[in-house]
Amino acid sequence: MSHGFDAATAAPEARGAEEPRLPGLLGAFDRGMRLLNRVILALGGLCLVAACLVLTHSVVVRYLLKEPTEWQDEMAVFLIIGATFLSAAGVQAKRGHVAIEALTGLLPPAANRVRLLLADLVSLAFCLFFAWKSWSLDHEAWVDGQVSQSTWGPPLWIPYTLMSVGMSLLCLQFVLQIAEALAYGPRAAGWAQPKIGLGADVNRDMHGAAEVAPRGPDPLGQTVSAKVER
């Protein structure tokens, strides 16, 4: 869902530059979302650790102690659902979602800004539909008292609520970034910041190596030429 500039083109612009501090109500909203995303990302990490512990307990109980398990698998699923959906807005704030950026290097910067803004608008429309359907399923599960068909039988409004809240926060993040892009330009919307992940690290290292490399004639080429002349 992220549609920021790739790390190779963004790094020169973002290196050494501070993130813009937005004024007014939009700035307060931005700072509030940043704080909320940091808290949720921390809780999401704890949820993933808890899911690993629950699954480890399930394996030990099932295969070593030969006891049946009832709640471990679904508990791990609920924890992973919460970590995934609730942290979606925080990942979007860093432009860290998977993106296809084949056109980034082919289009001029002005066309890229328009393309990325349209991509954010389309993504917002999809997330709004997803959030609406999630809240509908959540309300239906709450009213009808729907529970899982497993032997544990937890209520289904729990995962539906996690999905609904997570997608709603993601919609708010998209709205914030679109407003920032329209009001203050792409840098304020995170488009000029390097994306997180292995690809960004590789691209950043490659770009740094290119900057450190000496310019002008190749020293190795000069050495070989000198030997040939001799």
mmCIF file of C-alpha atoms in Angstrom:
data_model
loop_
_atom_site.group_PDB
_atom_site.id
_atom_site.type_symbol
_atom_site.label_atom_id
_atom_site.label_comp_id
_atom_site.label_asym_id
_atom_site.label_seq_id
_atom_site.Cartn_x
_atom_site.Cartn_y
_atom_site.Cartn_z
ATOM 1 C CA MET A 1 0.000 0.000 0.000
ATOM 2 C CA SER A 2 2.944 2.282 0.404
ATOM 3 C CA HIS A 3 3.724 4.346 -2.641
ATOM 4 C CA GLY A 4 6.716 6.464 -1.590
ATOM 5 C CA PHE A 5 9.785 7.137 -3.681
ATOM 6 C CA ASP A 6 12.230 4.248 -3.635
ATOM 7 C CA ALA A 7 15.099 4.423 -1.175
ATOM 8 C CA ALA A 8 17.752 4.955 -3.832
ATOM 9 C CA THR A 9 16.184 8.203 -5.042
ATOM 10 C CA ALA A 10 14.908 9.298 -1.646
ATOM 11 C CA ALA A 11 18.125 8.930 0.318
ATOM 12 C CA PRO A 12 19.926 11.962 -1.167
ATOM 13 C CA GLU A 13 16.975 14.180 -0.339
ATOM 14 C CA ALA A 14 16.347 12.796 3.135
ATOM 15 C CA ARG A 15 19.927 12.431 4.336
ATOM 16 C CA GLY A 16 20.651 15.081 6.928
ATOM 17 C CA ALA A 17 17.209 16.640 6.585
ATOM 18 C CA GLU A 18 14.819 16.870 9.498
ATOM 19 C CA GLU A 19 11.219 15.850 9.101
ATOM 20 C CA PRO A 20 8.983 18.874 8.564
ATOM 21 C CA ARG A 21 7.060 20.005 11.608
ATOM 22 C CA LEU A 22 3.545 20.767 10.416
ATOM 23 C CA PRO A 23 1.700 23.720 11.937
ATOM 24 C CA GLY A 24 -1.837 24.042 13.191
ATOM 25 C CA LEU A 25 -4.471 21.367 13.577
ATOM 26 C CA LEU A 26 -2.912 19.163 10.921
ATOM 27 C CA GLY A 27 0.367 19.171 12.823
ATOM 28 C CA ALA A 28 -1.369 18.221 16.069
ATOM 29 C CA PHE A 29 -3.131 15.382 14.267
ATOM 30 C CA ASP A 30 0.178 14.237 12.791
ATOM 31 C CA ARG A 31 1.928 14.230 16.173
ATOM 32 C CA GLY A 32 -0.989 12.370 17.750
ATOM 33 C CA MET A 33 -0.876 9.692 15.060
ATOM 34 C CA ARG A 34 2.901 9.344 15.449
ATOM 35 C CA LEU A 35 2.560 8.776 19.188
ATOM 36 C CA LEU A 36 -0.302 6.316 18.733
ATOM 37 C CA ASN A 37 1.604 4.420 16.053
ATOM 38 C CA ARG A 38 4.676 4.098 18.276
ATOM 39 C CA VAL A 39 2.567 2.652 21.095
ATOM 40 C CA ILE A 40 0.757 0.248 18.774
ATOM 41 C CA LEU A 41 3.967 -0.925 17.096
ATOM 42 C CA ALA A 42 5.448 -1.684 20.512
ATOM 43 C CA LEU A 43 2.323 -3.589 21.526
ATOM 44 C CA GLY A 44 2.353 -5.393 18.178
ATOM 45 C CA GLY A 45 5.850 -6.627 18.855
ATOM 46 C CA LEU A 46 4.754 -7.912 22.256
ATOM 47 C CA CYS A 47 1.797 -9.667 20.610
ATOM 48 C CA LEU A 48 4.098 -11.448 18.170
ATOM 49 C CA VAL A 49 6.345 -12.568 21.020
ATOM 50 C CA ALA A 50 3.275 -13.776 22.917
ATOM 51 C CA ALA A 51 2.064 -15.685 19.848
ATOM 52 C CA CYS A 52 5.450 -17.430 19.611
ATOM 53 C CA LEU A 53 5.269 -18.399 23.287
ATOM 54 C CA VAL A 54 1.708 -19.698 22.916
ATOM 55 C CA LEU A 55 2.631 -21.825 19.890
ATOM 56 C CA THR A 56 5.704 -23.142 21.684
ATOM 57 C CA HIS A 57 3.528 -24.098 24.637
ATOM 58 C CA SER A 58 1.139 -25.837 22.232
ATOM 59 C CA VAL A 59 3.937 -27.911 20.714
ATOM 60 C CA VAL A 60 5.346 -28.909 24.114
ATOM 61 C CA VAL A 61 1.943 -29.875 25.516
ATOM 62 C CA ARG A 62 0.819 -31.739 22.418
ATOM 63 C CA TYR A 63 3.924 -33.711 21.484
ATOM 64 C CA LEU A 64 5.834 -34.074 24.728
ATOM 65 C CA LEU A 65 3.103 -34.267 27.349
ATOM 66 C CA LYS A 66 0.586 -35.922 24.974
ATOM 67 C CA GLU A 67 -2.209 -33.594 26.103
ATOM 68 C CA PRO A 68 -4.810 -32.098 23.749
ATOM 69 C CA THR A 69 -4.720 -28.374 23.052
ATOM 70 C CA GLU A 70 -7.867 -26.282 22.777
ATOM 71 C CA TRP A 71 -7.078 -22.581 22.928
ATOM 72 C CA GLN A 72 -3.466 -22.167 21.844
ATOM 73 C CA ASP A 73 -3.891 -22.088 18.046
ATOM 74 C CA GLU A 74 -6.758 -19.608 18.026
ATOM 75 C CA MET A 75 -5.092 -17.455 20.648
ATOM 76 C CA ALA A 76 -1.991 -17.230 18.472
ATOM 77 C CA VAL A 77 -4.153 -16.348 15.459
ATOM 78 C CA PHE A 78 -5.917 -13.582 17.395
ATOM 79 C CA LEU A 79 -2.573 -12.148 18.548
ATOM 80 C CA ILE A 80 -1.184 -12.181 15.000
ATOM 81 C CA ILE A 81 -4.357 -10.576 13.630
ATOM 82 C CA GLY A 82 -4.103 -7.807 16.202
ATOM 83 C CA ALA A 83 -0.406 -7.223 15.534
ATOM 84 C CA THR A 84 -0.935 -7.192 11.760
ATOM 85 C CA PHE A 85 -3.983 -4.954 11.428
ATOM 86 C CA LEU A 86 -3.322 -2.553 14.297
ATOM 87 C CA SER A 87 0.243 -1.881 13.143
ATOM 88 C CA ALA A 88 -0.784 -1.250 9.515
ATOM 89 C CA ALA A 89 -1.097 2.501 10.106
ATOM 90 C CA GLY A 90 2.331 2.675 11.741
ATOM 91 C CA VAL A 91 3.928 0.848 8.827
ATOM 92 C CA GLN A 92 2.137 3.139 6.372
ATOM 93 C CA ALA A 93 3.477 6.166 8.228
ATOM 94 C CA LYS A 94 6.975 4.878 7.399
ATOM 95 C CA ARG A 95 5.922 3.998 3.831
ATOM 96 C CA GLY A 96 6.923 0.433 4.648
ATOM 97 C CA HIS A 97 4.200 -1.575 2.921
ATOM 98 C CA VAL A 98 5.024 -3.589 -0.174
ATOM 99 C CA ALA A 99 4.979 -1.400 -3.283
ATOM 100 C CA ILE A 100 5.607 -1.841 -6.987
ATOM 101 C CA GLU A 101 7.840 1.033 -8.060
ATOM 102 C CA ALA A 102 8.779 0.128 -11.623
ATOM 103 C CA LEU A 103 7.693 3.555 -12.878
ATOM 104 C CA THR A 104 9.558 5.565 -10.253
ATOM 105 C CA GLY A 105 12.746 5.918 -12.258
ATOM 106 C CA LEU A 106 10.960 6.380 -15.580
ATOM 107 C CA LEU A 107 8.676 9.307 -14.751
ATOM 108 C CA PRO A 108 9.760 12.868 -13.969
ATOM 109 C CA PRO A 109 9.350 14.065 -10.360
ATOM 110 C CA ALA A 110 6.184 16.068 -11.110
ATOM 111 C CA ALA A 111 4.494 13.060 -12.727
ATOM 112 C CA ASN A 112 5.634 10.860 -9.842
ATOM 113 C CA ARG A 113 4.019 13.184 -7.324
ATOM 114 C CA VAL A 114 0.704 12.994 -9.170
ATOM 115 C CA ARG A 115 0.978 9.225 -9.551
ATOM 116 C CA LEU A 116 1.727 8.676 -5.868
ATOM 117 C CA LEU A 117 -1.105 10.951 -4.777
ATOM 118 C CA LEU A 118 -3.548 9.040 -6.993
ATOM 119 C CA ALA A 119 -2.198 5.759 -5.583
ATOM 120 C CA ASP A 120 -2.850 6.990 -2.052
ATOM 121 C CA LEU A 121 -6.384 7.984 -3.015
ATOM 122 C CA VAL A 122 -7.094 4.554 -4.522
ATOM 123 C CA SER A 123 -5.587 2.849 -1.481
ATOM 124 C CA LEU A 124 -7.748 4.990 0.797
ATOM 125 C CA ALA A 125 -10.882 3.999 -1.131
ATOM 126 C CA PHE A 126 -10.023 0.304 -0.793
ATOM 127 C CA CYS A 127 -9.238 0.627 2.929
ATOM 128 C CA LEU A 128 -12.501 2.511 3.546
ATOM 129 C CA PHE A 129 -14.443 -0.346 1.950
ATOM 130 C CA PHE A 130 -12.444 -2.908 3.946
ATOM 131 C CA ALA A 131 -13.071 -1.009 7.194
ATOM 132 C CA TRP A 132 -16.802 -0.707 6.473
ATOM 133 C CA LYS A 133 -17.132 -4.452 5.831
ATOM 134 C CA SER A 134 -15.086 -5.227 8.949
ATOM 135 C CA TRP A 135 -17.317 -3.062 11.144
ATOM 136 C CA SER A 136 -20.390 -4.722 9.565
ATOM 137 C CA LEU A 137 -19.062 -8.184 10.396
ATOM 138 C CA ASP A 138 -18.109 -7.008 13.879
ATOM 139 C CA HIS A 139 -21.611 -5.696 14.558
ATOM 140 C CA GLU A 140 -23.191 -8.873 13.210
ATOM 141 C CA ALA A 141 -20.946 -11.079 15.354
ATOM 142 C CA TRP A 142 -21.727 -8.971 18.449
ATOM 143 C CA VAL A 143 -25.512 -8.936 17.922
ATOM 144 C CA ASP A 144 -25.821 -12.606 16.963
ATOM 145 C CA GLY A 145 -23.364 -13.801 19.596
ATOM 146 C CA GLN A 146 -21.235 -15.627 17.045
ATOM 147 C CA VAL A 147 -18.453 -17.802 18.422
ATOM 148 C CA SER A 148 -15.746 -19.911 16.891
ATOM 149 C CA GLN A 149 -16.627 -23.502 16.035
ATOM 150 C CA SER A 150 -13.625 -24.869 17.891
ATOM 151 C CA THR A 151 -13.807 -26.547 21.289
ATOM 152 C CA TRP A 152 -12.606 -23.328 22.918
ATOM 153 C CA GLY A 153 -15.325 -21.253 21.233
ATOM 154 C CA PRO A 154 -14.132 -17.648 21.681
ATOM 155 C CA PRO A 155 -16.444 -14.862 20.459
ATOM 156 C CA LEU A 156 -15.771 -13.771 16.882
ATOM 157 C CA TRP A 157 -16.230 -10.084 17.634
ATOM 158 C CA ILE A 158 -12.703 -10.079 19.041
ATOM 159 C CA PRO A 159 -10.841 -10.615 15.737
ATOM 160 C CA TYR A 160 -13.412 -8.546 13.822
ATOM 161 C CA THR A 161 -12.884 -5.642 16.221
ATOM 162 C CA LEU A 162 -9.116 -5.853 15.809
ATOM 163 C CA MET A 163 -9.521 -5.825 12.025
ATOM 164 C CA SER A 164 -11.996 -2.932 12.122
ATOM 165 C CA VAL A 165 -9.918 -0.729 14.407
ATOM 166 C CA GLY A 166 -6.734 -1.461 12.461
ATOM 167 C CA MET A 167 -8.261 -0.628 9.081
ATOM 168 C CA SER A 168 -9.886 2.510 10.497
ATOM 169 C CA LEU A 169 -6.489 3.712 11.787
ATOM 170 C CA LEU A 170 -4.979 2.947 8.392
ATOM 171 C CA CYS A 171 -7.668 5.073 6.731
ATOM 172 C CA LEU A 172 -6.866 7.934 9.109
ATOM 173 C CA GLN A 173 -3.185 7.609 8.244
ATOM 174 C CA PHE A 174 -3.973 7.798 4.524
ATOM 175 C CA VAL A 175 -6.177 10.851 5.063
ATOM 176 C CA LEU A 176 -3.389 12.519 7.042
ATOM 177 C CA GLN A 177 -0.740 11.817 4.421
ATOM 178 C CA ILE A 178 -2.968 12.948 1.549
ATOM 179 C CA ALA A 179 -3.755 16.190 3.390
ATOM 180 C CA GLU A 180 -0.063 16.729 4.107
ATOM 181 C CA ALA A 181 0.832 16.141 0.461
ATOM 182 C CA LEU A 182 -1.783 18.610 -0.751
ATOM 183 C CA ALA A 183 -0.923 21.267 1.822
ATOM 184 C CA TYR A 184 2.855 21.052 2.193
ATOM 185 C CA GLY A 185 4.176 18.838 -0.586
ATOM 186 C CA PRO A 186 5.385 15.234 -0.803
ATOM 187 C CA ARG A 187 8.182 15.544 1.764
ATOM 188 C CA ALA A 188 5.647 16.281 4.501
ATOM 189 C CA ALA A 189 3.702 13.149 3.504
ATOM 190 C CA GLY A 190 6.722 10.892 3.917
ATOM 191 C CA TRP A 191 7.390 10.444 0.214
ATOM 192 C CA ALA A 192 10.954 11.719 0.474
ATOM 193 C CA GLN A 193 11.915 9.453 3.371
ATOM 194 C CA PRO A 194 13.704 6.151 2.727
ATOM 195 C CA LYS A 195 11.467 3.146 3.166
ATOM 196 C CA ILE A 196 12.130 0.614 5.887
ATOM 197 C CA GLY A 197 13.215 -2.934 5.152
ATOM 198 C CA LEU A 198 16.072 -4.904 3.645
ATOM 199 C CA GLY A 199 15.656 -3.385 0.192
ATOM 200 C CA ALA A 200 16.024 0.125 1.562
ATOM 201 C CA ASP A 201 19.190 -0.840 3.428
ATOM 202 C CA VAL A 202 20.708 -2.409 0.322
ATOM 203 C CA ASN A 203 19.839 0.572 -1.846
ATOM 204 C CA ARG A 204 21.139 2.997 0.760
ATOM 205 C CA ASP A 205 24.437 1.111 1.010
ATOM 206 C CA MET A 206 24.794 1.042 -2.756
ATOM 207 C CA HIS A 207 24.123 4.763 -2.962
ATOM 208 C CA GLY A 208 26.622 5.476 -0.181
ATOM 209 C CA ALA A 209 29.271 3.396 -1.941
ATOM 210 C CA ALA A 210 28.653 5.319 -5.157
ATOM 211 C CA GLU A 211 29.188 8.619 -3.325
ATOM 212 C CA VAL A 212 32.412 7.439 -1.674
ATOM 213 C CA ALA A 213 33.862 6.076 -4.927
ATOM 214 C CA PRO A 214 36.466 8.421 -6.496
ATOM 215 C CA ARG A 215 35.420 10.399 -9.500
ATOM 216 C CA GLY A 216 37.423 10.914 -12.651
ATOM 217 C CA PRO A 217 39.679 8.362 -14.401
ATOM 218 C CA ASP A 218 39.738 4.870 -12.971
ATOM 219 C CA PRO A 219 42.992 4.336 -11.003
ATOM 220 C CA LEU A 220 42.988 0.656 -11.959
ATOM 221 C CA GLY A 221 42.567 1.571 -15.611
ATOM 222 C CA GLN A 222 45.509 3.969 -15.391
ATOM 223 C CA THR A 223 47.693 1.260 -13.846
ATOM 224 C CA VAL A 224 46.808 -1.259 -16.533
ATOM 225 C CA SER A 225 47.392 1.323 -19.268
ATOM 226 C CA ALA A 226 50.799 2.193 -17.842
ATOM 227 C CA LYS A 227 51.836 -1.459 -17.815
ATOM 228 C CA VAL A 228 50.688 -1.909 -21.399
ATOM 229 C CA GLU A 229 52.642 1.164 -22.528
ATOM 230 C CA ARG A 230 55.788 -0.137 -20.845
#
